[in-house]
């Protein structure tokens, strides 16, 4: 256990919030607050990453025996809220949020001993290799193959949209190990793959904001030791689903629309838009949408706080949140008027508002993490129980 | 698919559409967009020269001044085709605006008109930092002040300048190479830079017009340019819809084309309806060109409608492309960016709708 650890869950939320906030505010470097980039690469935030690791606060939900804080869902929500409120940068967190929890729940003792400390030290930076060119919304149709040869699996195929793969050295891979499974979901295996292995090629794909953020990952006869399989061969689908758990609430966390609204407010103040009753009315609508997103988020957080588990209905947060983010950034371009012709940031008072950057960024959350159409499909079946014929 | 339907008795419109298609096939619009953006310039000289060679720089310049002297219908057909082909050189602001401005004057414009027709870049300096009308100061034949949101500022040979002298609006020109004139550029969302032009005691050419003649020429230029922008936006809207219908009809997920899902079909139908309305609104404006009061209103409606349609359609189009739509290599994102830029040029929809209402209630 890390020396700075204690039983955080025994504190009140308020006490924990105060302790966490004070330290983070004092230690997160100013130049990393409210970064323009949604996904900085490891080197840009390494200093902050290592500071968190030294403090033992890098991985909020891992058990303390593995170097985490061992937070329950309620305290985790506080952690995420304060993080966003203080404008801390998103760190490359696939190791902390995805690979780590997966291994803690399903990994072998050897896997845990080897990988978990290396995530905390920053030696291993992970990315998520699920999507393929022909397997997006229909992830279960993925075709990248892993074929057993002695003590190894030989991997062939292609992943795409792999966020930050160009700065990662390990990939959590979903691969097909049974082409003939009666249900495609039942022929998928989770593998831990070293991206520096021979046969791996990673190519960044510039996104709508002209940034290299997601990548293509080509795998050509890549050899992976069989001990790098997580859980059962052909049992990967259930693992990939299980690891999401209470974290699904964060797809609907108000931080992005909240930040975007502060930018809209800055621009509107500077351009005198609040003198316009029509704008005030539209702004009030957005403001109260955000306010009520907070209430809806609380309603699901309460379930977690009381030790419950989330149902499919939590998807409603992701829908509302991603669409609100879009509406706020669209209104910001409207306030920008003729200045919405600019690609770069708009000067306001002594600072800048990244109106176009946010508008373009807001296209993404409606697509990733299960597109909004897929979320609606899930809600219609799992919540409303609508007939399928 | 939606198109701006106009009478075409002598096939002029068809000819114009064909010639745009020919240029589009030669000068790949998307590639030119990316190249221009990478070079951080205000236009692609080669494409601009081809457009001038085709006669489009002087399309709406009166025949007496050496232009083609064509009207609203031809302008609309051409601009719509440019929008569809993603030919994103600043046609509306660098060909239509100065042509109409000069054509409205009762002055000797021959030299300027000849330059314009030949492909010279003659941006107009008249807007302030936020796009408001902002004349420069003219005193003793010298210009001082600054203008913003200027297209073609880096490539300009001559600027046409709205200035104020002794409390009266005047129109003058100034050589781009003049002492006392500086240009700063910022990247635009459609891959072309926009300039800020700062003048300090720069020597102006002779006064081309004064007083009401200037205001009137600007009114006409703004109106025709808005019409061209509306048509280009309508073209972008219908082409983005086509591309998306095509993409979703070929993209397979869950062993079906995604366009076979009803949720996607309904979205596409809504997009189509928006594009239809945009096209009919622009067609309406084009047919009213010879009735000044009605035309003014119709142009406001058309630019607002087409701007809303193009931005909404291209946003939805990006979404329906999934992660592919969030890449820079997929052309649909360029349609979105171009739509944002044109929608924001010469008034966003709300401002135009309010202007429509004000005029109607004042009448
Ligand atoms: C910024 C970003 C980062 C990403 N990072 C990663 C990552 O790190 N790792 C990773 O593995 N993946 C990542 N992804 C991929 C993401 O998971 C996929 O984009 C997503 O699953 C959608 O798949 P697709 O892009 O292939 O779109 P498609 O599945 O082709 O969908 C295209 C359109 O069709 C709609 N559609 C599809 N099916 C239906 C249906 N049944 N009913 C109605 N509409 C439907 C969709 O909503 C969408 O609008 C990322 C994506 C983005 C945009």
PDB file of C-alpha atoms in Angstrom, chain A residues 133-138 161 205-210 214 270-271 276 278 282 330 333-334 337-347 356 359-361 363-364 366-367 373-374, chain B residues 37 93 127 129-131 149 186-190 194 251-255 263 267 315 318-320 322-329 333 336-337 340-341 344-348 350:
ATOM      1  CA  UNK A 133     -12.610  -0.402 -40.414  1.00  0.00           C
ATOM      2  CA  UNK A 134     -15.624  -2.679 -40.738  1.00  0.00           C
ATOM      3  CA  UNK A 135     -16.459  -3.063 -37.068  1.00  0.00           C
ATOM      4  CA  UNK A 136     -17.591   0.223 -35.535  1.00  0.00           C
ATOM      5  CA  UNK A 137     -21.113   0.262 -34.136  1.00  0.00           C
ATOM      6  CA  UNK A 138     -21.180  -3.458 -34.867  1.00  0.00           C
ATOM      7  CA  UNK A 161      -9.606   5.103 -34.491  1.00  0.00           C
ATOM      8  CA  UNK A 205      -5.016   9.901 -38.729  1.00  0.00           C
ATOM      9  CA  UNK A 206      -5.394  13.702 -38.629  1.00  0.00           C
ATOM     10  CA  UNK A 207      -8.837  14.556 -37.288  1.00  0.00           C
ATOM     11  CA  UNK A 208     -11.311  17.326 -38.034  1.00  0.00           C
ATOM     12  CA  UNK A 209      -9.254  19.673 -35.870  1.00  0.00           C
ATOM     13  CA  UNK A 210      -6.179  18.733 -37.925  1.00  0.00           C
ATOM     14  CA  UNK A 214      -6.441   8.738 -33.270  1.00  0.00           C
ATOM     15  CA  UNK A 270     -17.204  40.588 -24.493  1.00  0.00           C
ATOM     16  CA  UNK A 271     -19.419  41.040 -27.548  1.00  0.00           C
ATOM     17  CA  UNK A 276     -29.897  41.122 -26.635  1.00  0.00           C
ATOM     18  CA  UNK A 278     -33.170  36.888 -27.852  1.00  0.00           C
ATOM     19  CA  UNK A 282     -31.312  31.117 -25.730  1.00  0.00           C
ATOM     20  CA  UNK A 330     -23.230  26.043 -32.164  1.00  0.00           C
ATOM     21  CA  UNK A 333     -20.460  30.288 -33.396  1.00  0.00           C
ATOM     22  CA  UNK A 334     -23.695  32.242 -33.765  1.00  0.00           C
ATOM     23  CA  UNK A 337     -21.093  36.361 -36.054  1.00  0.00           C
ATOM     24  CA  UNK A 338     -18.754  37.098 -38.948  1.00  0.00           C
ATOM     25  CA  UNK A 339     -15.845  35.984 -36.782  1.00  0.00           C
ATOM     26  CA  UNK A 340     -17.100  32.413 -37.120  1.00  0.00           C
ATOM     27  CA  UNK A 341     -15.132  32.525 -40.381  1.00  0.00           C
ATOM     28  CA  UNK A 342     -11.903  32.205 -38.395  1.00  0.00           C
ATOM     29  CA  UNK A 343     -10.237  28.907 -37.644  1.00  0.00           C
ATOM     30  CA  UNK A 344      -8.092  30.219 -34.807  1.00  0.00           C
ATOM     31  CA  UNK A 345      -9.189  31.382 -31.341  1.00  0.00           C
ATOM     32  CA  UNK A 346     -11.176  34.591 -30.898  1.00  0.00           C
ATOM     33  CA  UNK A 347      -9.684  37.367 -28.792  1.00  0.00           C
ATOM     34  CA  UNK A 356     -14.125  26.740 -33.518  1.00  0.00           C
ATOM     35  CA  UNK A 359     -17.438  23.332 -32.175  1.00  0.00           C
ATOM     36  CA  UNK A 360     -15.339  20.778 -34.029  1.00  0.00           C
ATOM     37  CA  UNK A 361     -14.571  18.792 -30.885  1.00  0.00           C
ATOM     38  CA  UNK A 363     -18.808  16.409 -33.196  1.00  0.00           C
ATOM     39  CA  UNK A 364     -16.967  13.511 -31.547  1.00  0.00           C
ATOM     40  CA  UNK A 366     -21.994  11.833 -30.256  1.00  0.00           C
ATOM     41  CA  UNK A 367     -20.023   9.242 -32.251  1.00  0.00           C
ATOM     42  CA  UNK A 373     -28.241   6.150 -32.433  1.00  0.00           C
ATOM     43  CA  UNK A 374     -26.872   3.018 -30.794  1.00  0.00           C
TER      44      UNK A 374
ATOM     45  CA  UNK B  37      -4.741  25.647 -46.179  1.00  0.00           C
ATOM     46  CA  UNK B  93     -16.479  38.112 -52.152  1.00  0.00           C
ATOM     47  CA  UNK B 127     -15.672  45.971 -42.609  1.00  0.00           C
ATOM     48  CA  UNK B 129     -13.276  43.733 -36.589  1.00  0.00           C
ATOM     49  CA  UNK B 130     -16.739  42.205 -36.120  1.00  0.00           C
ATOM     50  CA  UNK B 131     -17.944  42.613 -39.674  1.00  0.00           C
ATOM     51  CA  UNK B 149     -12.202  40.089 -42.553  1.00  0.00           C
ATOM     52  CA  UNK B 186      -5.328  34.773 -39.906  1.00  0.00           C
ATOM     53  CA  UNK B 187      -6.438  31.283 -40.925  1.00  0.00           C
ATOM     54  CA  UNK B 188     -10.061  30.981 -41.982  1.00  0.00           C
ATOM     55  CA  UNK B 189     -12.109  27.847 -41.337  1.00  0.00           C
ATOM     56  CA  UNK B 190     -12.448  27.221 -45.091  1.00  0.00           C
ATOM     57  CA  UNK B 194      -8.545  36.405 -43.983  1.00  0.00           C
ATOM     58  CA  UNK B 251     -21.554   1.288 -45.277  1.00  0.00           C
ATOM     59  CA  UNK B 252     -22.497  -2.061 -43.751  1.00  0.00           C
ATOM     60  CA  UNK B 253     -22.897  -2.658 -40.021  1.00  0.00           C
ATOM     61  CA  UNK B 254     -24.948  -5.445 -38.408  1.00  0.00           C
ATOM     62  CA  UNK B 255     -24.991  -7.135 -41.847  1.00  0.00           C
ATOM     63  CA  UNK B 263     -33.475   6.168 -37.652  1.00  0.00           C
ATOM     64  CA  UNK B 267     -32.507  11.823 -40.573  1.00  0.00           C
ATOM     65  CA  UNK B 315     -23.201  18.620 -39.283  1.00  0.00           C
ATOM     66  CA  UNK B 318     -20.403  14.310 -40.490  1.00  0.00           C
ATOM     67  CA  UNK B 319     -22.261  12.434 -37.776  1.00  0.00           C
ATOM     68  CA  UNK B 320     -23.653   9.859 -40.196  1.00  0.00           C
ATOM     69  CA  UNK B 322     -19.208   7.998 -37.891  1.00  0.00           C
ATOM     70  CA  UNK B 323     -15.535   8.294 -36.935  1.00  0.00           C
ATOM     71  CA  UNK B 324     -14.723   8.596 -40.653  1.00  0.00           C
ATOM     72  CA  UNK B 325     -16.560  11.932 -40.613  1.00  0.00           C
ATOM     73  CA  UNK B 326     -14.298  13.111 -37.786  1.00  0.00           C
ATOM     74  CA  UNK B 327     -11.186  12.774 -39.945  1.00  0.00           C
ATOM     75  CA  UNK B 328      -9.538  15.446 -42.018  1.00  0.00           C
ATOM     76  CA  UNK B 329      -9.100  13.082 -44.951  1.00  0.00           C
ATOM     77  CA  UNK B 333     -15.667  17.712 -43.094  1.00  0.00           C
ATOM     78  CA  UNK B 336     -18.960  21.446 -43.089  1.00  0.00           C
ATOM     79  CA  UNK B 337     -16.131  23.950 -42.768  1.00  0.00           C
ATOM     80  CA  UNK B 340     -19.664  27.476 -41.569  1.00  0.00           C
ATOM     81  CA  UNK B 341     -17.516  30.070 -43.354  1.00  0.00           C
ATOM     82  CA  UNK B 344     -20.930  33.575 -41.322  1.00  0.00           C
ATOM     83  CA  UNK B 345     -20.119  35.811 -44.292  1.00  0.00           C
ATOM     84  CA  UNK B 346     -22.296  38.937 -44.698  1.00  0.00           C
ATOM     85  CA  UNK B 347     -24.673  38.087 -41.893  1.00  0.00           C
ATOM     86  CA  UNK B 348     -25.687  34.983 -40.029  1.00  0.00           C
ATOM     87  CA  UNK B 350     -30.742  35.424 -37.280  1.00  0.00           C
TER      88      UNK B 350
END
